[in-house]
Amino acid sequence: MSVGDYIRDSQIWKSIFRHPAPYDRRNRVVVMLTNFFLHLHPVSIKQHGIALSYTWCMGGITFFLFLVETITGVLLMFYYRPTLEWAFNDILALRDVTTLGIMREIHRWGAHAMVITVWLHMYRVFLTGSYKPPREFNWVVGVILLKLTLLLSFTGYLLPWDQLAIWAITVGSNMARATPVLGHEGPGFQFLNLGGYDLITNASDARFLLLGSRFVGEETLNRFYILHCVAIPLASAGLIAIHFWRVRKDGGISQPL
Amino acid sequence: MNSLSQITSCLILGSTDPHPNVTPSVLFGLGWLYLILFAMNVVWTWRSFHKARHFRLPEFMGGMDIPNAALWSIYSIALLLVSVTHLTCASVPEALRWFVMPDFAKAAVDSVVADARIYFAVTTGAFIAMLALRDWLAKPNVGWGILNLSLLFLCVSLTDWDFRQIVGKPDNVPIVAMLFIVGYFTWLYFYRANQNDRRAAEGKVPAEAENNEKVLTWPDLVYTEMICMIAITALLILWGIALQAPLEEPASAVKTPNPSKAPWYFLGLQEMLVYYDPWLAGVVFPSVIIGGMMAIPYIDFNKLGNGYYTFNERKFAITTFMFGFLPLWVGMIILGTFLRGPNWNIFGIYEFWDVHKLEALNNVNLSEYFWLYGLGQPLPIAPADSSFVVKSGYILLREAPGFIAIGAYLGAMPMVLAMSVFKTFFLRMGFLRYMVFSNLVLMMAALPIKMVLRWAVNLKYFIAIPEWFFNV
C-alpha cells in the first residue's frame, strides 16, 4: 500500500473528503456537489461557456484578485497603524526593512489590476449581451460592485499618507463640496437653512461627511481606513455572494438562447 | 533630492545634459525589449507557417504568391539584428542613431497629441475607422501587425527622456498595460463578432451554439481556474519584485503638487472638470453614469445578441457603449495621465513639463454672447437695493438663453429625435423608457458637445449663475 493510499484510507481524510479521488465520472460529479468551494460551480457546463476566448476569465480573475487583496490586506493591517504619527513611517518601513514588505507591492499592483479586470469583465458582459433577460438584475449588482471596486481603490489610496495620497484624495473629495443641496459650494445649498442660518457649511456638508474634517486630516485617515478595511470589503463580499448565486440561478454563464 | 543626485551624477560622469535622451543602460534595456519582440514574432512566424496562408503581390511586382510566414520571418530576423546591435553597441550611442526617435517625428506626434482638439478628433476618427474597417482589422495578421507597430513605437519612444519620465512612473505602468489589454480584447471581440455575423449571413447559428456539448466542470473548468490563479499570482509577485510601489514625500497640507491628480481611474472625471463645474462633472455626471449603466438592461429591448458575440445584430448598442468606454472613458484617462501636466495644461508625450507654460483662456458665457454680442446691450443687472425676488428675476432673465437652450436640449430634443432617427426606438420602448433612454444618450453627448463648443467659440457656460454656484 503506497503512502498516498494510506493517507486516503485514513479516517481523517475520509472525514474531510467524503468520496474517492475524482478519477472517474461519478466521483467528478460528486466532488462538485460535496466540496464547499467547488459547489459554486455547476456539475457540468456547456463547452463554449468555458472557452477563454468567450469568457475572457475576467470576472474570475477579479474575484481572485479580491481574495489576494483580502489576504495581503489583512497581513498589512498587522503592521500598519492609521495615525498621522505612524502611517507614513510604517509604509516606509514596509518598503525598506520589513520582512515580506513586498505584500504592499502585491496589494497595490493587485488593486490596479483589479480595477482593469473589473472593467474588462463589464466590457465582455456587455459585448456578449449577457445583461439581457433573465440576467438584468445581476448586471445591476455588477455595476454596484464595479463602483465598490473603485471606492476600495480610492480609499486605499490615502493610507500611505504621502504627497501622492493626500492630494489625490483632496482632488477627488473636493467634488463633494459641490454636491447639489448638500455641498457648501453646491447649487441650492441655500435651501437648507433655518431662520436665516445655513445648515450646510464647510463643517456640515457632504465633503465633511466623507472626510470627517474640513480638510484631509487624521479623521479622514481613520475614516478611510475603516471604509477600506471593513465597511466596503464587507459590502463587496455580500454583493459578490449575491452576484455568484444569481449567475447560477439565472442559468449559468450566458449562452445563445 | 532628485535634482541634487542628478547634478552629482553629471559632475561625476562628466555629462552635461541632466535629461539625457539615450544612455547606455537605456539602449541595453531596449535591446532586451527588441529581443522579446523577436521571440514573440518567432512564435507568430511558426504559426503562420502552419497556417500556410499566402498573399498575392500586385501585377506590376510580378503577381507571385508569397507565404505570409516568409514575410514574418524576414521581420523577425530584422528584429533580432536590431536587438543584437543594441545589446552589443549600447556603450556607443552614435552607432544606434537610426533607432532613436528623430526630432521631426517627435514634433509631429506632439503637435497631434498636445492639443485637446486634435486629440479628440483623432480618437473619435480612429473609433469610427475601427467600426468601418472592422472586417479588415479583425484579421489575425492585421491585428498582429498593429500590435507590432505600437510596440515598436513604444520602443523607439523610450529613447526620449520626457517620454520615459511619464510612461515609466510606477503608477502609470498599469495604464500602459491597460491600453494594450483593452486593445487586444476589443480586437478579440471584433474577431468573434465578425465570425458570427458571417455565419448569420449564411443562415447558420452563432459559433457559440455549435458543438456545444456539456463537459464536466472537474476537470475542464477547475483546472483552467487553477492555472489561471497560479499565473496571476506569479505575475503579481514578479510585478512586485520588478516595480516598487510608489511612495513620495510625507504628506504636507501646505505643499500642493502641480499638477494634483486624482487616482488614475478617476482622471476621466477630472478631465470633465475642464468643461463642466464640479457639481456636474464630479457629482451629477458620475451618478448619471452609474444610474445609466444600471438602466441599460431595462432600456435595451433588442432580444438578439444574448449570449454570443455579434455586431450586426446590435449595432446601436455596441457603438454607443464602445464610444462611452473607449474614447470617452479610456481615452480621457490616457489624456489625463500622460498629457496633462503642470497647471493642467496639455503637454506632448516628448515635451518637458514646463511649469511656466502659459495658455490663454478667454472663455465667454452664452449669456454674454446673447446680450453683449447678439443684442448689443449690457447684461441685465438688478438695481443694487432690490429684494431677493427681484434679483433672482434679473438673474433668470440674464441666463434665459441658457435655460432655453438646456430645456430645448433635454426636453424638446427627445421629441424631435422620436419623430426622426429614434422613431422605431420610441415606438418599441414606450414614453417613459424612451425619455430615460434619450436623456441618457443626450447627457453622454453633452460632454463632446461642450468640448467642441469650447474649442470652436470659447464657450464657458450655457448657464452662468456663480451667485448660486449654478453653472452649466
XYZ file of C-alpha atoms in Angstrom:
729
model
C 0.000 0.000 0.000
C 1.532 3.335 -1.043
C 1.691 6.336 1.255
C -0.930 8.099 -0.854
C -3.363 5.219 -0.488
C -2.626 5.051 3.218
C -3.493 8.704 3.643
C -6.635 8.440 1.520
C -7.711 5.396 3.525
C -7.321 7.131 6.868
C -10.287 8.203 8.931
C -9.098 11.818 8.925
C -9.023 12.077 5.110
C -12.359 10.367 4.768
C -13.911 12.677 7.305
C -12.875 15.680 5.185
C -13.372 14.365 1.643
C -16.350 12.064 1.619
C -15.634 10.420 -1.700
C -12.740 8.777 -3.563
C -10.386 10.851 -5.688
C -12.162 12.324 -8.738
C -10.703 9.963 -11.316
C -13.925 8.574 -12.749
C -17.072 10.263 -13.980
C -19.137 9.504 -10.917
C -16.624 10.975 -8.490
C -16.020 14.016 -10.679
C -19.694 14.749 -10.282
C -19.655 14.004 -6.570
C -16.678 16.264 -5.895
C -18.533 19.253 -7.311
C -21.562 18.561 -5.157
C -19.834 17.855 -1.856
C -16.997 20.386 -1.801
C -17.947 23.750 -0.323
C -15.546 25.712 -2.521
C -16.500 23.902 -5.687
C -20.248 23.934 -5.189
C -20.339 27.465 -6.624
C -19.962 25.728 -9.964
C -22.492 23.540 -11.711
C -21.543 19.884 -12.150
C -21.329 20.173 -15.914
C -21.120 23.137 -18.188
C -21.563 23.900 -21.882
C -18.315 23.682 -23.796
C -18.393 27.239 -25.150
C -19.037 28.532 -21.641
C -15.523 27.638 -20.551
C -13.747 28.821 -23.718
C -11.379 31.601 -22.699
C -11.978 33.472 -25.945
C -15.638 33.683 -24.924
C -15.391 34.396 -21.184
C -12.037 36.236 -21.074
C -11.954 34.904 -17.465
C -12.098 38.483 -16.248
C -14.831 38.038 -13.637
C -12.974 35.079 -12.158
C -9.686 36.989 -12.103
C -11.412 39.927 -10.443
C -12.704 37.646 -7.715
C -9.304 36.032 -7.302
C -7.704 39.456 -7.020
C -10.302 40.338 -4.388
C -9.085 37.335 -2.399
C -5.438 38.312 -2.936
C -6.230 41.843 -1.756
C -8.010 40.471 1.317
C -5.124 38.220 2.297
C -2.333 40.718 1.654
C -4.504 43.444 3.195
C -5.018 41.521 6.437
C -1.267 40.907 6.626
C -0.605 44.612 6.090
C -3.131 45.500 8.794
C -0.972 43.656 11.336
C 1.783 46.104 10.616
C 0.261 49.405 9.603
C -1.098 51.996 12.070
C -3.510 54.586 10.616
C -2.299 57.621 12.536
C -0.524 60.754 11.395
C 2.442 59.755 13.511
C 2.921 56.288 12.097
C 1.121 55.830 8.771
C 3.884 57.102 6.517
C 6.694 55.611 8.604
C 5.071 52.190 8.622
C 4.808 52.194 4.841
C 8.409 53.397 4.602
C 9.477 50.539 6.828
C 7.436 48.087 4.762
C 9.388 49.265 1.746
C 12.846 49.295 3.311
C 13.193 46.937 6.234
C 10.163 44.756 6.884
C 10.292 41.072 6.035
C 7.674 40.322 3.382
C 7.219 44.045 2.793
C 6.542 43.010 -0.804
C 2.972 42.397 0.404
C 2.445 46.124 -0.094
C 3.627 45.947 -3.703
C 1.384 42.956 -4.379
C -1.501 44.735 -2.679
C -1.101 47.900 -4.714
C -0.487 46.278 -8.083
C -3.268 43.821 -7.392
C -5.583 46.756 -6.769
C -4.658 48.387 -10.083
C -5.104 45.066 -11.851
C -8.493 44.562 -10.200
C -9.776 47.898 -11.483
C -8.739 46.928 -15.008
C -10.120 43.384 -14.862
C -13.458 44.516 -13.466
C -13.823 46.958 -16.377
C -12.953 44.232 -18.842
C -15.451 41.906 -17.187
C -18.137 44.541 -17.683
C -16.953 45.061 -21.264
C -17.253 41.346 -22.039
C -20.650 41.020 -20.365
C -21.900 43.934 -22.431
C -20.409 42.710 -25.702
C -21.967 39.262 -25.339
C -25.314 40.818 -24.400
C -25.238 38.866 -21.156
C -27.172 41.563 -19.310
C -30.287 40.740 -21.304
C -33.191 38.882 -19.702
C -33.082 36.980 -17.423
C -29.823 38.499 -16.173
C -30.856 42.193 -15.930
C -30.680 42.446 -12.180
C -27.316 40.740 -11.920
C -25.930 43.428 -14.217
C -27.220 46.000 -11.723
C -25.459 44.168 -8.883
C -22.355 44.111 -11.060
C -22.463 47.869 -11.598
C -22.606 48.373 -7.817
C -19.645 46.010 -7.416
C -17.737 47.974 -10.043
C -18.406 51.148 -8.105
C -17.321 49.466 -4.860
C -14.092 48.290 -6.502
C -13.269 51.873 -7.450
C -14.149 53.078 -3.944
C -11.968 50.363 -2.402
C -9.066 51.516 -4.501
C -9.831 55.169 -3.801
C -9.995 54.762 -0.011
C -6.813 52.675 -0.021
C -5.019 55.386 -1.976
C -4.919 57.614 1.117
C -3.390 55.144 3.551
C 0.349 55.566 2.678
C -0.103 59.193 3.759
C 2.397 60.599 1.271
C 2.011 63.549 -1.091
C 0.539 61.317 -3.800
C -2.063 60.060 -1.334
C -3.401 63.211 0.279
C -3.504 65.278 -2.882
C -5.220 62.596 -4.920
C -7.837 62.297 -2.172
C -8.060 66.078 -1.858
C -8.714 66.429 -5.580
C -11.166 63.526 -5.528
C -13.098 64.615 -2.466
C -13.235 68.302 -3.381
C -16.026 67.322 -5.739
C -18.236 66.503 -2.769
C -18.109 70.192 -1.858
C -20.132 70.882 -4.960
C -22.861 68.312 -4.307
C -26.179 69.940 -5.161
C -28.039 70.993 -1.983
C -25.689 69.025 0.314
C -22.339 70.640 -0.525
C -21.394 74.078 0.785
C -20.351 75.182 -2.712
C -23.081 73.288 -4.499
C -26.110 74.780 -6.187
C -29.085 75.020 -3.890
C -27.331 74.687 -0.525
C -29.142 77.873 0.483
C -32.432 75.959 0.524
C -31.391 74.202 3.710
C -31.430 76.992 6.203
C -33.158 77.616 9.470
C -34.137 81.130 10.387
C -31.526 82.630 8.091
C -28.697 80.377 9.216
C -27.255 77.984 6.637
C -27.386 74.364 7.702
C -24.844 73.432 5.046
C -21.430 74.869 5.815
C -17.943 73.569 5.257
C -18.267 71.806 8.624
C -21.548 70.047 7.890
C -21.700 69.236 4.192
C -21.215 66.097 2.107
C -17.466 66.614 1.956
C -17.287 66.865 5.737
C -19.204 63.612 5.978
C -16.665 61.952 3.711
C -13.554 63.403 5.322
C -14.659 63.774 8.944
C -12.994 67.148 8.795
C -12.800 70.306 6.711
C -9.639 69.062 5.029
C -7.882 65.751 4.539
C -6.522 65.082 8.033
C -6.246 62.445 10.725
C -10.017 61.985 10.942
C -10.026 61.313 7.215
C -7.271 58.760 7.560
C -9.264 56.934 10.226
C -12.481 57.144 8.222
C -10.878 55.884 5.020
C -9.084 53.134 6.940
C -12.349 51.784 8.311
C -14.045 52.124 4.917
C -11.128 50.440 3.188
C -10.568 47.573 5.608
C -14.011 46.854 6.978
C -17.044 48.578 5.529
C -16.535 48.314 1.768
C -14.964 44.807 1.826
C -17.944 43.529 3.831
C -20.408 45.145 1.438
C -18.456 43.792 -1.532
C -18.283 40.283 -0.098
C -22.033 40.250 0.435
C -22.756 41.517 -3.063
C -20.235 39.103 -4.598
C -22.118 36.241 -2.942
C -25.390 37.507 -4.418
C -23.715 38.079 -7.799
C -22.431 34.486 -7.972
C -25.617 32.974 -6.636
C -27.620 34.800 -9.276
C -25.280 33.691 -12.045
C -26.228 30.132 -11.131
C -29.923 30.844 -10.630
C -30.203 32.786 -13.886
C -28.990 29.765 -15.816
C -25.204 29.835 -15.524
C -22.932 31.618 -17.925
C -24.804 33.232 -20.786
C -25.285 31.278 -23.978
C -27.243 31.580 -27.210
C -30.924 31.198 -26.404
C 16.858 65.458 -3.614
C 16.236 64.141 -7.085
C 17.804 67.117 -8.865
C 20.746 67.033 -6.443
C 21.531 63.438 -7.313
C 21.233 64.339 -11.000
C 23.691 67.178 -10.613
C 26.169 64.994 -8.765
C 25.861 62.266 -11.373
C 26.520 64.884 -14.042
C 29.612 66.025 -12.231
C 30.891 62.519 -11.700
C 30.196 61.224 -15.189
C 31.175 64.456 -16.872
C 27.893 64.504 -18.795
C 26.403 67.901 -19.432
C 22.784 67.000 -20.090
C 20.743 66.350 -16.935
C 17.942 64.911 -19.102
C 19.805 62.603 -21.474
C 17.658 61.013 -24.173
C 19.851 57.968 -24.662
C 22.149 56.394 -22.144
C 23.937 53.035 -22.390
C 21.569 51.472 -19.862
C 18.506 52.650 -21.797
C 19.877 51.236 -25.040
C 20.818 47.987 -23.319
C 17.314 47.663 -21.888
C 15.826 48.360 -25.317
C 17.982 45.526 -26.667
C 16.137 43.177 -24.336
C 12.772 44.612 -25.372
C 13.598 44.028 -29.038
C 14.692 40.511 -28.147
C 11.304 39.835 -26.523
C 9.630 41.275 -29.609
C 11.782 38.956 -31.715
C 10.743 35.926 -29.645
C 7.066 36.879 -29.990
C 7.462 37.119 -33.745
C 9.240 33.768 -33.968
C 6.138 32.227 -32.428
C 3.955 34.136 -34.877
C 6.107 33.050 -37.819
C 5.786 29.457 -36.696
C 2.006 29.887 -36.505
C 1.889 31.454 -39.981
C 3.996 28.636 -41.331
C 1.488 26.067 -40.095
C -1.494 28.068 -41.338
C 0.278 28.195 -44.740
C -1.583 31.302 -45.932
C -0.339 33.301 -48.908
C -0.816 36.776 -50.212
C -0.534 37.838 -53.826
C 1.840 40.534 -54.964
C 0.348 43.177 -57.295
C 0.738 42.532 -61.024
C 3.475 45.128 -61.585
C 5.581 43.386 -58.953
C 5.271 40.015 -60.618
C 1.956 38.813 -59.192
C 3.561 35.970 -57.252
C 2.115 34.186 -54.247
C 4.251 34.829 -51.200
C 3.742 32.845 -47.981
C 2.857 35.054 -45.002
C 5.442 33.179 -42.971
C 8.218 34.396 -45.284
C 7.376 37.991 -44.513
C 7.142 37.452 -40.775
C 10.431 35.552 -40.724
C 12.242 38.401 -42.507
C 10.735 40.815 -39.996
C 11.785 38.579 -37.096
C 15.359 38.381 -38.352
C 15.446 42.165 -38.667
C 14.284 42.429 -35.051
C 16.986 40.022 -33.958
C 19.625 42.114 -35.715
C 18.288 45.301 -34.110
C 18.318 43.632 -30.726
C 21.878 42.307 -31.091
C 23.047 45.734 -32.272
C 21.528 47.330 -29.173
C 22.966 44.773 -26.796
C 26.469 44.942 -28.226
C 26.745 48.626 -29.122
C 24.906 50.103 -26.130
C 28.006 51.933 -24.987
C 28.360 53.769 -28.330
C 25.077 55.632 -28.710
C 26.209 57.178 -32.022
C 26.144 53.727 -33.614
C 22.440 53.420 -32.805
C 21.286 56.814 -34.028
C 18.981 55.176 -36.597
C 16.932 53.595 -33.830
C 16.339 56.815 -31.945
C 13.101 58.739 -32.387
C 14.029 61.632 -34.704
C 13.159 65.149 -33.600
C 10.858 65.904 -36.530
C 8.805 62.790 -35.717
C 8.589 63.869 -32.066
C 7.384 67.297 -33.143
C 4.818 65.719 -35.451
C 3.444 63.387 -32.764
C 3.400 66.142 -30.160
C 1.530 68.502 -32.428
C -1.210 65.871 -32.655
C -1.488 64.824 -29.017
C -0.687 68.121 -27.307
C -3.863 69.764 -28.483
C -7.136 68.578 -26.949
C -8.977 69.399 -30.186
C -6.768 67.275 -32.395
C -6.533 64.557 -29.737
C -10.306 64.299 -29.524
C -10.728 64.460 -33.295
C -8.104 61.765 -33.817
C -9.509 59.401 -31.167
C -13.053 59.860 -32.470
C -11.849 59.420 -36.045
C -9.938 56.287 -35.060
C -13.078 54.973 -33.370
C -15.188 55.491 -36.493
C -12.449 53.989 -38.667
C -12.313 50.982 -36.352
C -16.026 50.341 -36.825
C -15.881 50.922 -40.567
C -12.812 48.762 -41.155
C -13.703 46.050 -38.654
C -13.654 43.250 -41.242
C -10.097 44.080 -42.207
C -8.878 44.900 -38.681
C -10.190 41.650 -37.261
C -7.831 39.593 -39.415
C -5.199 38.000 -37.160
C -2.289 39.188 -39.300
C -3.587 42.762 -39.279
C -4.109 42.672 -35.517
C -0.613 41.303 -35.037
C 0.783 43.978 -37.319
C -0.907 46.739 -35.310
C 0.395 45.258 -32.070
C 3.915 45.201 -33.517
C 3.656 48.761 -34.754
C 2.504 50.016 -31.375
C 5.241 48.101 -29.556
C 7.863 49.439 -31.978
C 6.503 52.932 -31.404
C 6.821 52.374 -27.650
C 10.396 51.056 -28.006
C 11.561 53.910 -30.201
C 9.800 56.475 -27.997
C 11.607 55.168 -24.930
C 14.735 56.802 -26.324
C 13.207 60.122 -25.231
C 13.836 61.343 -21.684
C 10.476 63.055 -21.171
C 8.596 60.062 -22.547
C 10.389 57.767 -20.102
C 9.515 60.030 -17.188
C 5.809 59.886 -17.869
C 5.449 56.271 -19.043
C 7.904 54.807 -16.551
C 6.192 56.203 -13.437
C 5.329 53.084 -11.397
C 1.656 54.031 -11.113
C 1.442 54.662 -14.860
C 2.787 51.266 -15.881
C -0.588 49.533 -15.397
C -2.199 52.187 -17.605
C 0.224 51.456 -20.440
C -0.560 47.782 -19.954
C -4.282 48.562 -19.914
C -4.010 50.257 -23.310
C -2.700 47.074 -24.859
C -5.103 44.829 -22.950
C -8.179 46.868 -23.879
C -6.921 46.974 -27.476
C -6.470 43.223 -27.536
C -9.900 42.443 -26.146
C -11.572 44.904 -28.489
C -9.817 43.143 -31.343
C -10.905 39.754 -29.975
C -14.495 40.965 -29.827
C -14.472 42.062 -33.474
C -12.795 38.815 -34.493
C -15.537 36.732 -32.882
C -18.359 39.091 -33.828
C -17.335 39.082 -37.496
C -17.225 35.315 -37.456
C -20.777 35.140 -36.133
C -22.026 37.886 -38.457
C -20.676 35.962 -41.450
C -22.333 32.816 -40.159
C -25.613 34.664 -39.728
C -25.381 35.895 -43.331
C -25.018 32.266 -44.418
C -28.032 31.324 -42.312
C -26.044 29.452 -39.662
C -26.357 29.671 -35.887
C -23.653 31.511 -33.908
C -20.419 29.612 -33.299
C -21.265 29.563 -29.590
C -24.351 27.454 -30.290
C -22.480 24.807 -32.273
C -20.513 21.866 -30.878
C -21.847 22.808 -27.514
C -21.752 19.519 -25.639
C -21.800 19.622 -21.877
C -18.496 18.810 -20.228
C -17.737 18.099 -16.587
C -16.645 21.083 -14.519
C -13.985 18.885 -12.943
C -11.505 18.758 -14.655
C -12.308 21.017 -17.636
C -13.055 24.210 -15.731
C -11.362 23.794 -12.356
C -8.006 23.072 -13.954
C -8.217 26.209 -16.087
C -9.074 28.184 -12.981
C -6.149 26.653 -11.089
C -3.685 27.518 -13.867
C -5.146 30.999 -14.079
C -4.757 31.570 -10.344
C -1.144 30.397 -10.418
C -0.389 32.618 -13.407
C -1.930 35.686 -11.753
C -0.079 35.022 -8.502
C 3.210 34.661 -10.372
C 2.517 37.827 -12.331
C 1.785 39.828 -9.177
C 4.927 38.583 -7.423
C 7.132 39.344 -10.437
C 5.479 42.736 -10.847
C 6.024 43.442 -7.145
C 9.700 42.499 -7.379
C 10.305 44.452 -10.571
C 8.472 47.638 -9.631
C 8.378 49.225 -6.231
C 5.030 50.677 -5.207
C 5.305 54.471 -5.305
C 5.916 56.360 -2.108
C 6.523 60.067 -2.327
C 7.457 62.573 0.338
C 5.413 62.562 3.552
C 2.045 64.259 3.230
C 2.095 68.003 3.594
C -1.075 70.056 3.533
C 0.834 73.198 2.533
C 2.845 71.859 -0.409
C 0.427 71.440 -3.294
C 1.915 69.358 -6.092
C 1.494 70.724 -9.599
C -0.346 69.023 -11.226
C -2.542 67.487 -8.494
C -4.120 64.431 -9.994
C -6.914 62.171 -8.784
C -6.203 58.407 -8.865
C -5.778 57.350 -12.467
C -9.166 55.628 -12.853
C -10.913 58.911 -11.990
C -8.913 61.008 -14.449
C -11.746 60.839 -16.950
C -13.915 62.608 -14.393
C -11.171 65.104 -13.609
C -10.911 65.814 -17.323
C -14.625 66.686 -17.374
C -13.851 69.416 -14.832
C -12.214 71.366 -17.634
C -15.579 71.646 -19.347
C -18.157 71.421 -16.564
C -18.271 72.669 -12.983
C -17.612 70.261 -10.092
C -21.275 69.833 -9.208
C -21.873 68.408 -12.676
C -18.551 66.769 -13.521
C -17.887 65.481 -10.016
C -21.323 64.642 -8.676
C -24.176 64.659 -11.176
C -22.471 63.088 -14.196
C -20.823 60.257 -12.220
C -24.212 59.490 -10.666
C -25.831 59.576 -14.092
C -23.112 57.263 -15.441
C -23.726 54.746 -12.639
C -27.503 55.051 -12.895
C -27.388 54.929 -16.668
C -25.305 51.778 -16.664
C -27.748 50.151 -14.279
C -30.570 51.150 -16.591
C -29.017 49.524 -19.671
C -30.750 46.118 -19.348
C -34.132 47.799 -18.923
C -33.643 50.129 -21.886
C -32.265 47.676 -24.409
C -35.316 45.991 -25.872
C -33.317 44.154 -28.531
C -33.688 40.433 -27.859
C -30.885 39.492 -30.277
C -27.255 39.028 -29.368
C -27.868 37.416 -25.977
C -25.015 35.072 -25.127
C -22.903 35.360 -28.267
C -20.686 37.906 -29.981
C -22.266 39.912 -32.770
C -22.032 43.405 -34.182
C -24.627 43.489 -36.933
C -27.496 42.464 -34.666
C -26.743 45.144 -32.040
C -25.136 47.972 -33.993
C -26.545 50.851 -31.953
C -25.957 49.317 -28.512
C -22.384 48.258 -29.245
C -21.444 51.536 -30.903
C -22.856 53.658 -28.078
C -21.296 51.605 -25.314
C -17.941 51.390 -27.054
C -17.949 55.122 -27.696
C -18.516 55.677 -23.982
C -15.886 53.165 -22.942
C -13.109 53.724 -25.493
C -12.810 57.410 -26.478
C -14.699 58.929 -23.554
C -13.517 56.801 -20.618
C -10.202 55.125 -21.534
C -9.291 57.951 -23.932
C -9.826 60.601 -21.262
C -7.777 58.573 -18.752
C -4.913 58.463 -21.257
C -5.271 62.197 -21.783
C -5.334 62.887 -18.044
C -2.456 60.556 -17.212
C 0.030 61.107 -19.979
C -0.782 64.506 -21.407
C -1.977 66.690 -18.528
C 0.948 68.410 -16.859
C 1.538 71.409 -14.576
C -1.411 73.844 -14.302
C -3.486 71.177 -16.043
C -2.025 72.248 -19.374
C -1.688 69.687 -22.133
C 1.837 68.571 -22.968
C 3.115 66.362 -25.767
C 4.494 62.959 -24.832
C 8.021 64.129 -25.708
C 7.596 67.584 -24.198
C 9.245 68.768 -20.982
C 6.742 69.537 -18.219
C 7.396 73.253 -18.007
C 5.606 74.854 -15.054
C 5.669 78.204 -16.817
C 3.862 77.131 -19.962
C 1.013 79.572 -20.486
C -2.221 79.032 -22.307
C -4.601 81.884 -22.906
C -8.115 81.354 -21.586
C -10.699 83.827 -22.828
C -13.930 81.964 -22.383
C -17.281 83.594 -22.895
C -20.668 82.699 -21.418
C -23.719 82.056 -23.536
C -25.490 84.938 -21.790
C -22.678 87.295 -22.777
C -22.911 86.061 -26.347
C -26.627 86.733 -26.329
C -26.836 90.131 -24.567
C -23.491 91.741 -25.397
C -22.783 90.454 -28.879
C -26.243 89.459 -30.045
C -28.380 92.361 -28.820
C -25.561 94.827 -28.234
C -26.745 95.801 -24.763
C -25.298 95.195 -21.263
C -26.256 92.176 -19.197
C -29.434 92.757 -17.169
C -28.418 93.636 -13.618
C -30.864 94.199 -10.801
C -30.773 97.598 -9.030
C -28.418 97.465 -6.058
C -31.069 97.730 -3.315
C -33.682 95.419 -4.803
C -35.139 92.455 -2.947
C -34.078 88.824 -3.313
C -37.008 88.025 -5.577
C -36.249 90.898 -7.936
C -32.581 89.994 -8.025
C -33.483 86.400 -8.804
C -35.764 87.586 -11.565
C -32.935 89.540 -13.141
C -30.564 86.613 -12.844
C -33.068 84.309 -14.509
C -33.667 86.878 -17.242
C -29.921 87.225 -17.786
C -29.498 83.468 -18.124
C -32.738 82.870 -20.020
C -30.911 81.930 -23.264
C -29.055 79.174 -21.404
C -32.183 77.856 -19.711
C -33.986 77.799 -23.041
C -31.062 76.041 -24.711
C -30.789 73.369 -21.981
C -34.553 72.968 -21.830
C -34.705 72.513 -25.567
C -31.809 70.067 -25.497
C -33.183 67.798 -22.779
C -36.911 68.452 -23.245
C -37.655 69.119 -26.892
C -34.748 67.282 -28.467
C -36.024 63.813 -27.391
C -39.314 64.597 -29.130
C -37.582 65.693 -32.314
C -35.447 62.554 -32.231
C -38.502 60.401 -31.543
C -40.053 61.685 -34.763
C -36.882 61.175 -36.774
C -33.868 58.933 -36.113
C -35.187 57.237 -32.951
C -38.673 56.613 -34.328
C -38.531 52.819 -34.035
C -36.968 53.118 -30.587
C -39.769 55.376 -29.422
C -42.450 53.057 -30.719
C -40.914 49.975 -29.155
C -39.895 51.493 -25.821
C -42.946 53.450 -24.803
C -42.863 57.014 -23.485
C -41.185 56.714 -20.074
C -38.500 54.281 -21.117
C -37.780 56.329 -24.212
C -37.424 59.550 -22.203
C -34.921 57.894 -19.846
C -33.023 56.462 -22.775
C -32.908 59.659 -24.833
C -31.901 61.787 -21.844
C -29.077 59.404 -21.000
C -27.811 59.486 -24.577
C -28.093 63.279 -24.680
C -26.215 63.654 -21.396
C -23.478 61.390 -22.699
C -23.298 63.555 -25.796
C -23.215 66.677 -23.611
C -19.507 66.224 -22.913
C -18.314 66.127 -26.532
C -20.761 68.924 -27.404
C -19.376 71.205 -24.696
C -15.827 70.309 -25.749
C -16.486 71.246 -29.344
C -18.247 74.484 -28.359
C -15.380 75.384 -26.042
C -12.874 74.889 -28.816
C -14.929 76.424 -31.572
C -16.400 79.532 -29.882
C -14.685 79.591 -26.440
C -17.993 78.882 -24.750
C -17.610 78.880 -20.980
C -21.071 78.201 -19.570
C -24.517 77.694 -21.025
C -25.980 78.944 -17.755
C -23.663 81.005 -15.572
C -25.052 81.816 -12.133
C -21.988 81.977 -9.891
C -24.232 83.653 -7.270
C -25.897 80.278 -6.709
C -22.967 78.048 -7.697
C -25.178 77.057 -10.595
C -23.037 76.933 -13.723
C -23.771 74.552 -16.564
